[in-house]
PDB file of C-alpha atoms in Angstrom:
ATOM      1  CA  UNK A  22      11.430 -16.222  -3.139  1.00  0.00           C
ATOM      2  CA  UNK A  23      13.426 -14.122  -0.564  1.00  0.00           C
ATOM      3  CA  UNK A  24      11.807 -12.350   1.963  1.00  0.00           C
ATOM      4  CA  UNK A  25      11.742  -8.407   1.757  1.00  0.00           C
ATOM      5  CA  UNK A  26      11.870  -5.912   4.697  1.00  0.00           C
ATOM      6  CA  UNK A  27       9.095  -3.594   4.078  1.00  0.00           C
ATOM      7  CA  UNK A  28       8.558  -0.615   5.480  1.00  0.00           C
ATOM      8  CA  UNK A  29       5.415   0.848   5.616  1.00  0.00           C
ATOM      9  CA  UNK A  30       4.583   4.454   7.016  1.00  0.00           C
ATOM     10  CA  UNK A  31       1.591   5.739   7.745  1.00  0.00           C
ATOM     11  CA  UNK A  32       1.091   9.604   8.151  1.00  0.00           C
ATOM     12  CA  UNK A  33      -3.152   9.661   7.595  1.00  0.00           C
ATOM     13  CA  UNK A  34      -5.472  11.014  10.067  1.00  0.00           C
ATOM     14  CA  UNK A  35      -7.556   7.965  11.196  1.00  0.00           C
ATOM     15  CA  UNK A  36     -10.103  10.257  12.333  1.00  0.00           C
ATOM     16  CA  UNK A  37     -11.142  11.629   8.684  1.00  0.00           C
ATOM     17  CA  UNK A  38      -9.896   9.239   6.401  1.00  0.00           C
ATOM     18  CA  UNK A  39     -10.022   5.829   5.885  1.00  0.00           C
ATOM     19  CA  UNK A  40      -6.575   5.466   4.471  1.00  0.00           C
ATOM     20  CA  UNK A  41      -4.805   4.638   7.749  1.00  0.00           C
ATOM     21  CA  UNK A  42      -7.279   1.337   8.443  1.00  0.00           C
ATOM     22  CA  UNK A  43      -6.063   0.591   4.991  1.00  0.00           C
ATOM     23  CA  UNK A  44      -2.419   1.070   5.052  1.00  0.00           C
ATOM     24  CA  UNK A  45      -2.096  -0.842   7.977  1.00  0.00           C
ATOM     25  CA  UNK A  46      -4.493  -3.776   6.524  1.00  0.00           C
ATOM     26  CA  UNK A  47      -2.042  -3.515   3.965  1.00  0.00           C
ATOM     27  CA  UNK A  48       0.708  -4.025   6.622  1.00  0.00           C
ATOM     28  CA  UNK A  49      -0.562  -7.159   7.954  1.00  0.00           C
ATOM     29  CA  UNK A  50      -1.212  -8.369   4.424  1.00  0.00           C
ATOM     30  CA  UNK A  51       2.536  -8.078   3.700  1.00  0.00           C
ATOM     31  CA  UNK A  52       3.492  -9.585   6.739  1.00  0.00           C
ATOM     32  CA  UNK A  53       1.365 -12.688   6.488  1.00  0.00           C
ATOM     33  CA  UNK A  54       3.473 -12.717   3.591  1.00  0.00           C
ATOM     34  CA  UNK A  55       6.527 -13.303   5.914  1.00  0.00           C
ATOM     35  CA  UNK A  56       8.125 -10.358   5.146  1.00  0.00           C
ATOM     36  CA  UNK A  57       9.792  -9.050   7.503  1.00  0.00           C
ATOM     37  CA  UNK A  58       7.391  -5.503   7.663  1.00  0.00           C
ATOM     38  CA  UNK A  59       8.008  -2.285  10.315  1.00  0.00           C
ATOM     39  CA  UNK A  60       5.437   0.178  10.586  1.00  0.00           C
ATOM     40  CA  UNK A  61       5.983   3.598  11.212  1.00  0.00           C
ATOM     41  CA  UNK A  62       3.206   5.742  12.538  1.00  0.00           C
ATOM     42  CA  UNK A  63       3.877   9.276  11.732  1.00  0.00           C
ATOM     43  CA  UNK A  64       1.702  12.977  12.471  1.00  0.00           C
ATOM     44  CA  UNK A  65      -1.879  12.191  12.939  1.00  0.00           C
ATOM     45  CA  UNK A  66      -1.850   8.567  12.275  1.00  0.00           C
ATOM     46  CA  UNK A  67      -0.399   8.170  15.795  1.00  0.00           C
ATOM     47  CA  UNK A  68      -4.362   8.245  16.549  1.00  0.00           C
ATOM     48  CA  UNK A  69      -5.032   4.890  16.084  1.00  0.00           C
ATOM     49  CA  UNK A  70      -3.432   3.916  19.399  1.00  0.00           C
ATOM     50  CA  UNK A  71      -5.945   6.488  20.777  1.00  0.00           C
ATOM     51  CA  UNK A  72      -8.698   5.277  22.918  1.00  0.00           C
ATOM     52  CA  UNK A  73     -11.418   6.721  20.606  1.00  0.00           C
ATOM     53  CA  UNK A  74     -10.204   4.424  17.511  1.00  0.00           C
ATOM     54  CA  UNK A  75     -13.439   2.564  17.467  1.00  0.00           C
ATOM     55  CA  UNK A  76     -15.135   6.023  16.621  1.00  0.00           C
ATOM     56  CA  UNK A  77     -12.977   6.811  14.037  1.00  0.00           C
ATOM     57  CA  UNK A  78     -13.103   5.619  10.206  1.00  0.00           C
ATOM     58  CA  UNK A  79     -13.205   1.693   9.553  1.00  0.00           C
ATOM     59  CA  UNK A  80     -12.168   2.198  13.621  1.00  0.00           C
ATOM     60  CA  UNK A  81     -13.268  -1.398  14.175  1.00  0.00           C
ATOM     61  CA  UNK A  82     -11.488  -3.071  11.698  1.00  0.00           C
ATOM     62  CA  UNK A  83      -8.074  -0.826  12.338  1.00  0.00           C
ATOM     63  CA  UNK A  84      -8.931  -2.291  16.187  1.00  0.00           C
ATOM     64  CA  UNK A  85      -8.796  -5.606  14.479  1.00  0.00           C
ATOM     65  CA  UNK A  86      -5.857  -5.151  12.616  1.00  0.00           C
ATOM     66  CA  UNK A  87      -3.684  -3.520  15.527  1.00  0.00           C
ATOM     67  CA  UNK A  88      -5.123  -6.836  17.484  1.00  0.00           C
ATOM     68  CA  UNK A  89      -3.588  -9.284  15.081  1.00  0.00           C
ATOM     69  CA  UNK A  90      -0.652  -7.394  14.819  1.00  0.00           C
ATOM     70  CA  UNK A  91      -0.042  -7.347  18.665  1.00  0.00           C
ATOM     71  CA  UNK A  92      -0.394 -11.276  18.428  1.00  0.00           C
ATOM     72  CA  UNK A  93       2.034 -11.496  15.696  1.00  0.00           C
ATOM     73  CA  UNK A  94       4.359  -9.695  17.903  1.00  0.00           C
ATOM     74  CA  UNK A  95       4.095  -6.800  15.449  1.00  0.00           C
ATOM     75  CA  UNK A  96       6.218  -3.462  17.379  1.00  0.00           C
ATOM     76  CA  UNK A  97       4.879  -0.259  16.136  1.00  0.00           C
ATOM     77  CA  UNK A  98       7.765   2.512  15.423  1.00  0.00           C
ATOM     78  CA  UNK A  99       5.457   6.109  16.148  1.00  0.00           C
ATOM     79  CA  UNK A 100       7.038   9.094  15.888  1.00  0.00           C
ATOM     80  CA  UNK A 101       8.453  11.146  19.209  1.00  0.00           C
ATOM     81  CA  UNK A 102       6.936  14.393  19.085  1.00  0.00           C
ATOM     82  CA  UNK A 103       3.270  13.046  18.302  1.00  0.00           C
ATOM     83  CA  UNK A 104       2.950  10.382  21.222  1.00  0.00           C
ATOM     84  CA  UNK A 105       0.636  12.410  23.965  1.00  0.00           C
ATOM     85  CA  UNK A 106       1.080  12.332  27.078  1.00  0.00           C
ATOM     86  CA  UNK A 107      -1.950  10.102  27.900  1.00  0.00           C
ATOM     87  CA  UNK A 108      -2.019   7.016  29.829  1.00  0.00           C
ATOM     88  CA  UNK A 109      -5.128   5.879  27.737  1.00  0.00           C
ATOM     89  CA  UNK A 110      -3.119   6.080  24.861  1.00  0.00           C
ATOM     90  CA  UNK A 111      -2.059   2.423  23.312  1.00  0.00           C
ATOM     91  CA  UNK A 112      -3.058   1.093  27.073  1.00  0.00           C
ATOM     92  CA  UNK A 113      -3.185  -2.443  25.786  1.00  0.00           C
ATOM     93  CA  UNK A 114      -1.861  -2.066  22.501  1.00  0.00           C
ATOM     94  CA  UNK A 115       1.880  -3.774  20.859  1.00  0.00           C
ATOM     95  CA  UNK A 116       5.053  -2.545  21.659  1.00  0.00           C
ATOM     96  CA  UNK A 117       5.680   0.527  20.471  1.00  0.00           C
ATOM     97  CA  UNK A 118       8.834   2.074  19.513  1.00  0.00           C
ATOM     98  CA  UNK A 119       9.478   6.326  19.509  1.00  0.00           C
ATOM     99  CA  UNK A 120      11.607   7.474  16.486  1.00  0.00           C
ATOM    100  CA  UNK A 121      12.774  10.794  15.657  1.00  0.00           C
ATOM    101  CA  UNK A 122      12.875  12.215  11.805  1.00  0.00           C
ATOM    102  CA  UNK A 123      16.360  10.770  11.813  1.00  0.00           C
ATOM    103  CA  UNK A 124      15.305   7.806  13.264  1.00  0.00           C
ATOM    104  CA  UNK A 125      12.998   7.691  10.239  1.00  0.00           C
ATOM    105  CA  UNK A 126      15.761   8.008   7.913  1.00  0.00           C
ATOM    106  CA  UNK A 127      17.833   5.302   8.584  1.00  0.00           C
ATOM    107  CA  UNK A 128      14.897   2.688   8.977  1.00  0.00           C
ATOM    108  CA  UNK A 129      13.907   3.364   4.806  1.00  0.00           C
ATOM    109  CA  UNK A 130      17.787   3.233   4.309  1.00  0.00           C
ATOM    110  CA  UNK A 131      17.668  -0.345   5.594  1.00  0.00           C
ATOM    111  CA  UNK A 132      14.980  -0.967   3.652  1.00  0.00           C
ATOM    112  CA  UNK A 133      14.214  -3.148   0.477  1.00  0.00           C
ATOM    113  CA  UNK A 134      10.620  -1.704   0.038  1.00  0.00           C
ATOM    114  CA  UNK A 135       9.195   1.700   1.076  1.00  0.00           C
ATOM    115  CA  UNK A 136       5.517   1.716   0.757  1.00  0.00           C
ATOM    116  CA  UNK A 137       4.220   5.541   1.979  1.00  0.00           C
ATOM    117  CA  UNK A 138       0.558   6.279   2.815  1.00  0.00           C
TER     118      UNK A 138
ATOM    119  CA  UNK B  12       1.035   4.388 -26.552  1.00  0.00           C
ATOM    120  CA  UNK B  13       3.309   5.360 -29.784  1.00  0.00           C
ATOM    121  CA  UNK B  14       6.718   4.334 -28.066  1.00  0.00           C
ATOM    122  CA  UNK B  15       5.951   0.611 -27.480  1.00  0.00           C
ATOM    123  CA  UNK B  16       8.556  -0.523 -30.171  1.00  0.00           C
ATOM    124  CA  UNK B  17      11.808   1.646 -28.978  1.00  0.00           C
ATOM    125  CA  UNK B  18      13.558  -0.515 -27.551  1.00  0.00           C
ATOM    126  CA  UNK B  19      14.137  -3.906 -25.056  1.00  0.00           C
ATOM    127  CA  UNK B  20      17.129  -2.872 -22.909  1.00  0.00           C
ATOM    128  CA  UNK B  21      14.483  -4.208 -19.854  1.00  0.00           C
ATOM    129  CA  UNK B  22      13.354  -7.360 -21.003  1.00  0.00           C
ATOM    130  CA  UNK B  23      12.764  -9.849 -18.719  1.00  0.00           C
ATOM    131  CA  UNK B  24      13.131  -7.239 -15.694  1.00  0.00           C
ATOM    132  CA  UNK B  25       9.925  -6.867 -13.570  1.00  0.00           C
ATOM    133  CA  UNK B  26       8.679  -3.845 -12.171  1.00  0.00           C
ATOM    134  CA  UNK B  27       5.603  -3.521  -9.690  1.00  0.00           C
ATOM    135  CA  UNK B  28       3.270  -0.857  -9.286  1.00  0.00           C
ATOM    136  CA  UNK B  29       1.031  -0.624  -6.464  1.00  0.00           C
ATOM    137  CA  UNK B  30      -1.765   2.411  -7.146  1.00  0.00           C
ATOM    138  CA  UNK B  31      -4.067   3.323  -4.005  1.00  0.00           C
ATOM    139  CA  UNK B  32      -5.645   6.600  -5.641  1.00  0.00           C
ATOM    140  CA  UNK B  33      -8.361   7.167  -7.583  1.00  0.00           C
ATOM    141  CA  UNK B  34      -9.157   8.257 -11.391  1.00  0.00           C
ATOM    142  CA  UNK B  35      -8.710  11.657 -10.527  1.00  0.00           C
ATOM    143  CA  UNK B  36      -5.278  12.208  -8.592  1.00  0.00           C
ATOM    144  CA  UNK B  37      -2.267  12.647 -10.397  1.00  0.00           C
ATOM    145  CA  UNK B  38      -0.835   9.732  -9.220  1.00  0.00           C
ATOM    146  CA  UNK B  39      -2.813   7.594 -13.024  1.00  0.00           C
ATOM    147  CA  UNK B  40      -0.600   9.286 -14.920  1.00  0.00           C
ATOM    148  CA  UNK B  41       2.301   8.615 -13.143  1.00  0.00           C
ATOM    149  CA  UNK B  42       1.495   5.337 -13.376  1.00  0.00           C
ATOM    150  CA  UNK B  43       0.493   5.571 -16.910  1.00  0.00           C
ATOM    151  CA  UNK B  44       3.912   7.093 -18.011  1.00  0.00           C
ATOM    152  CA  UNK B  45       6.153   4.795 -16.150  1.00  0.00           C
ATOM    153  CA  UNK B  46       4.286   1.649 -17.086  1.00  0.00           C
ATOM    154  CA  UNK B  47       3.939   2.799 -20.836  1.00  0.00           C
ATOM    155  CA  UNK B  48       8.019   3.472 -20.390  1.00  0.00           C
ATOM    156  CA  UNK B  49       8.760   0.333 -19.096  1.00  0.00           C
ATOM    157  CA  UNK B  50       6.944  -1.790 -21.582  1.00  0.00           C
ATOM    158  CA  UNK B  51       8.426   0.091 -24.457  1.00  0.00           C
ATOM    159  CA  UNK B  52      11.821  -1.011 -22.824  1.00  0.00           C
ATOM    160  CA  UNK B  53      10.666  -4.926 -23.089  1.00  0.00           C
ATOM    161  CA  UNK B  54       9.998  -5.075 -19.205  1.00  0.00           C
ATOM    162  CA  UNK B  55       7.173  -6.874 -17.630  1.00  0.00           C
ATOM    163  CA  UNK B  56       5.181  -4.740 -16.020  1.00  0.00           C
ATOM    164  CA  UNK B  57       2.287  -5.811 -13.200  1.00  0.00           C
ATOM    165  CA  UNK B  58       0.447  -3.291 -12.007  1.00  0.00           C
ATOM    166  CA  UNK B  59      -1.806  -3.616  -8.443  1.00  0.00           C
ATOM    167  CA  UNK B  60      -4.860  -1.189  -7.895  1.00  0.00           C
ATOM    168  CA  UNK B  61      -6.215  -1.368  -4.380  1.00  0.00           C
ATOM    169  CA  UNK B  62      -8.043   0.740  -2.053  1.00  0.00           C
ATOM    170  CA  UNK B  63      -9.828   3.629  -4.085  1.00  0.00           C
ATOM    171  CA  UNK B  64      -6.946   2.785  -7.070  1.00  0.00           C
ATOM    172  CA  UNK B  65      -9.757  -0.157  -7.612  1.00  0.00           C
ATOM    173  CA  UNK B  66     -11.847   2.536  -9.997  1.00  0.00           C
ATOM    174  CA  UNK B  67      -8.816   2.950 -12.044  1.00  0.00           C
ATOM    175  CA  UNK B  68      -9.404  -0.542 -13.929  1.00  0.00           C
ATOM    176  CA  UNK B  69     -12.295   1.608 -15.852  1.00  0.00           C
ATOM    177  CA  UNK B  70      -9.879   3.754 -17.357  1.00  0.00           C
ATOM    178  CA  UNK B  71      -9.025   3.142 -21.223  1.00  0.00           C
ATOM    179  CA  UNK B  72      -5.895   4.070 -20.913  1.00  0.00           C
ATOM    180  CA  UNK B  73      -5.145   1.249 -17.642  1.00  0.00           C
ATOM    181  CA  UNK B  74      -6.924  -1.268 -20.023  1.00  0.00           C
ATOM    182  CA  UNK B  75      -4.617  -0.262 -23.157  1.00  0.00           C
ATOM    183  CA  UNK B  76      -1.653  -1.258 -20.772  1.00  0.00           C
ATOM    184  CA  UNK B  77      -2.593  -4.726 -20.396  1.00  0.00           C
ATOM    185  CA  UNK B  78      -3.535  -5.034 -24.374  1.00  0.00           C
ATOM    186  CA  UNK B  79       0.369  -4.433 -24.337  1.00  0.00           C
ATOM    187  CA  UNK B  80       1.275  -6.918 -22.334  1.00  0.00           C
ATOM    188  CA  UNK B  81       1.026  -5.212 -18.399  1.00  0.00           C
ATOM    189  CA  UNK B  82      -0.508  -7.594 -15.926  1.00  0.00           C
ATOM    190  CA  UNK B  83      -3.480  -5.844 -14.042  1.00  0.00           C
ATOM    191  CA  UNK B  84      -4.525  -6.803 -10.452  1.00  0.00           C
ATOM    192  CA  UNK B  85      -7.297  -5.409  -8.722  1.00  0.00           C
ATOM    193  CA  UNK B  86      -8.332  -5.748  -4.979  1.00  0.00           C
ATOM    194  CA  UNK B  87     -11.446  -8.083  -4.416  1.00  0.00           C
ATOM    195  CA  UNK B  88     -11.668  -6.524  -1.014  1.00  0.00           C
ATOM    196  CA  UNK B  89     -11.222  -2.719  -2.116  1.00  0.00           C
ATOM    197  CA  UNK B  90     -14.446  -3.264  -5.056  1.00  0.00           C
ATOM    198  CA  UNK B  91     -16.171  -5.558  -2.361  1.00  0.00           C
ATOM    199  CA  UNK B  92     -16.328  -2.489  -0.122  1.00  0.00           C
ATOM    200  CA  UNK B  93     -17.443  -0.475  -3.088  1.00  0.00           C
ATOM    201  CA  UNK B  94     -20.052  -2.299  -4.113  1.00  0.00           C
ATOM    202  CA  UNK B  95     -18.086  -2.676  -7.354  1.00  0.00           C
ATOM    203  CA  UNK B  96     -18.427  -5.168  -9.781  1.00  0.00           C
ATOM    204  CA  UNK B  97     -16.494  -8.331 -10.771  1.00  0.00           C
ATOM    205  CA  UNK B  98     -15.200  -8.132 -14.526  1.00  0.00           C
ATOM    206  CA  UNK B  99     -13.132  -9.873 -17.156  1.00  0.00           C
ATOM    207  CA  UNK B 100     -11.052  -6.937 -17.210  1.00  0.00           C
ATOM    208  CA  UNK B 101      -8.101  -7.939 -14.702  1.00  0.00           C
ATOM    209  CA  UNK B 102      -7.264 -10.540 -12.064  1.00  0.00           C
ATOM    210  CA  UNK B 103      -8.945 -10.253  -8.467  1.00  0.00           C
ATOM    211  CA  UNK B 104      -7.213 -10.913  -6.013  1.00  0.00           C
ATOM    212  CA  UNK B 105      -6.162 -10.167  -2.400  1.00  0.00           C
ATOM    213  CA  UNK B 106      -3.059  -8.915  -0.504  1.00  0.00           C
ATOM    214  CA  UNK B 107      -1.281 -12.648  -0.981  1.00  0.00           C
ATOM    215  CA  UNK B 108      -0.519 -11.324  -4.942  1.00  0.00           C
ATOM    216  CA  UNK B 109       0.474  -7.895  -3.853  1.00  0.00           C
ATOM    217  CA  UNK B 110       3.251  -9.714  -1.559  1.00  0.00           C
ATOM    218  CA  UNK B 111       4.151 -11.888  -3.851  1.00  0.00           C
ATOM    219  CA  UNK B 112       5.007  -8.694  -6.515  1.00  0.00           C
ATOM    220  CA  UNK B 113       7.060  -6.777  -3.792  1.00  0.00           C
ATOM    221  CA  UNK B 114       9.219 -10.123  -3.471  1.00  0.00           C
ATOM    222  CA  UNK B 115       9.206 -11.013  -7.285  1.00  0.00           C
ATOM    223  CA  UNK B 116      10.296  -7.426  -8.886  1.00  0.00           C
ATOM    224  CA  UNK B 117      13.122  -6.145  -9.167  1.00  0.00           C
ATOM    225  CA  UNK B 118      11.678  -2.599  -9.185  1.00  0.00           C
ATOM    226  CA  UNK B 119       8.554  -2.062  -7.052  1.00  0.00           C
ATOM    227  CA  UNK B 120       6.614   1.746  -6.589  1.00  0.00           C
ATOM    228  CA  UNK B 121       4.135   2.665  -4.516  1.00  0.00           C
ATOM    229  CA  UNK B 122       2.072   5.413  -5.820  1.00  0.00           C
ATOM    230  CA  UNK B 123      -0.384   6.281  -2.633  1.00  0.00           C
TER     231      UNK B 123
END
């Protein structure tokens, strides 16, 4: 069975809904799968490289997941205009990657899968 | 589901569905209209409810899909968290299937 590339964007607001921690346990679920998966972090779900994830909803387990991702050398595509300027912000987190809209664009054109949340 | 018997220009095609909403969002009958559409057109249809799209498997119309032929997944996790229930009504499972249906269709949708 042939691997996929997957993308998977994320656009919740970790800090009132639990949909981001599961979109990007959904994520890692895929990419155990060894698919290859990108993430893209869009709006408010940029929040869950903020230092007050553990606060937020199912914060410990997105902790977890951004963790395991970081170890599976997972980058993190976030959109431009919603990375603050914050030095607490994804401190120790994975790599992350800024995109534009357009940027956005061309990563689902090279994709096999979308998967939106 | 009246227009099971139209016709089979599908068969043997696969086409995922991944459903993350509950009853109550418009997303069921999106997924009720496509899957009910691809059956009628002889295509196997496998259909996986996670996250809060875990209540949908207590919908008649979800279980009338799979009495024509749609296979129906649901997320051990996503009822685990919800304190929901184990059943005979579809297979339980974790992420490992859903991977396995966006490499194995040919068609995959995610309604979220």
């Amino acid at each position: 069975m042939a691997a996929e590339h997957v993308l998977v964007i994320v656009s919740g607001d970790p800090e009132t809904s639990h949909r981001t921690n599961e979109a990007i346990r959904i994520a890692l679920g895929i990419i155990a799968g060894e698919n290859d998966v990108t993430i893209a972090l869009l709006g408010p779900a940029a929040k869950v490289f903020s230092a007050e994830v553990e606060d937020y909803v199912d914060g410990e387990d997105t902790l977890k997941h951004i963790a395991t991702l970081k170890k599976l050398g997972q980058t993190f595509h976030v959109e431009r205009a919603v990375i603050p300027d914050d030095d607490n912000w994804n401190a120790d987190g994975p790599t992350m990657i800024p995109i534009s809209r357009e940027d956005l664009a061309g990563l689902v054109a090279k994709s096999d899968r979308v998967l939106v949340f | 589901m009246s227009s099971l018997h139209a016709t089979s220009d599908l068969k043997g095609r696969k086409l995922g569905i991944l459903l993350s909403t509950p009853p109550d969002h418009p997303n069921l009958e999106t997924c009720l209209g496509l899957s009910r559409e691809a059956l009628s057109r002889g295509a196997d249809v496998y259909l996986y409810m996670i996250d809060d799209g875990v209540r949908n498997i207590d919908d008649d119309r979800i279980l009338e899909l799979g009495r024509h032929g749609a296979k129906l997944f649901v997320c051990a996790y996503g009822c685990q968290r919800r304190r929901l229930p184990i059943t005979e009504k579809a297979t339980y499972c974790g992420l490992v299937v859903l991977t396995d249906l966006i490499n194995g269709c040919e068609r995959f949708v995610a309604l979220n």
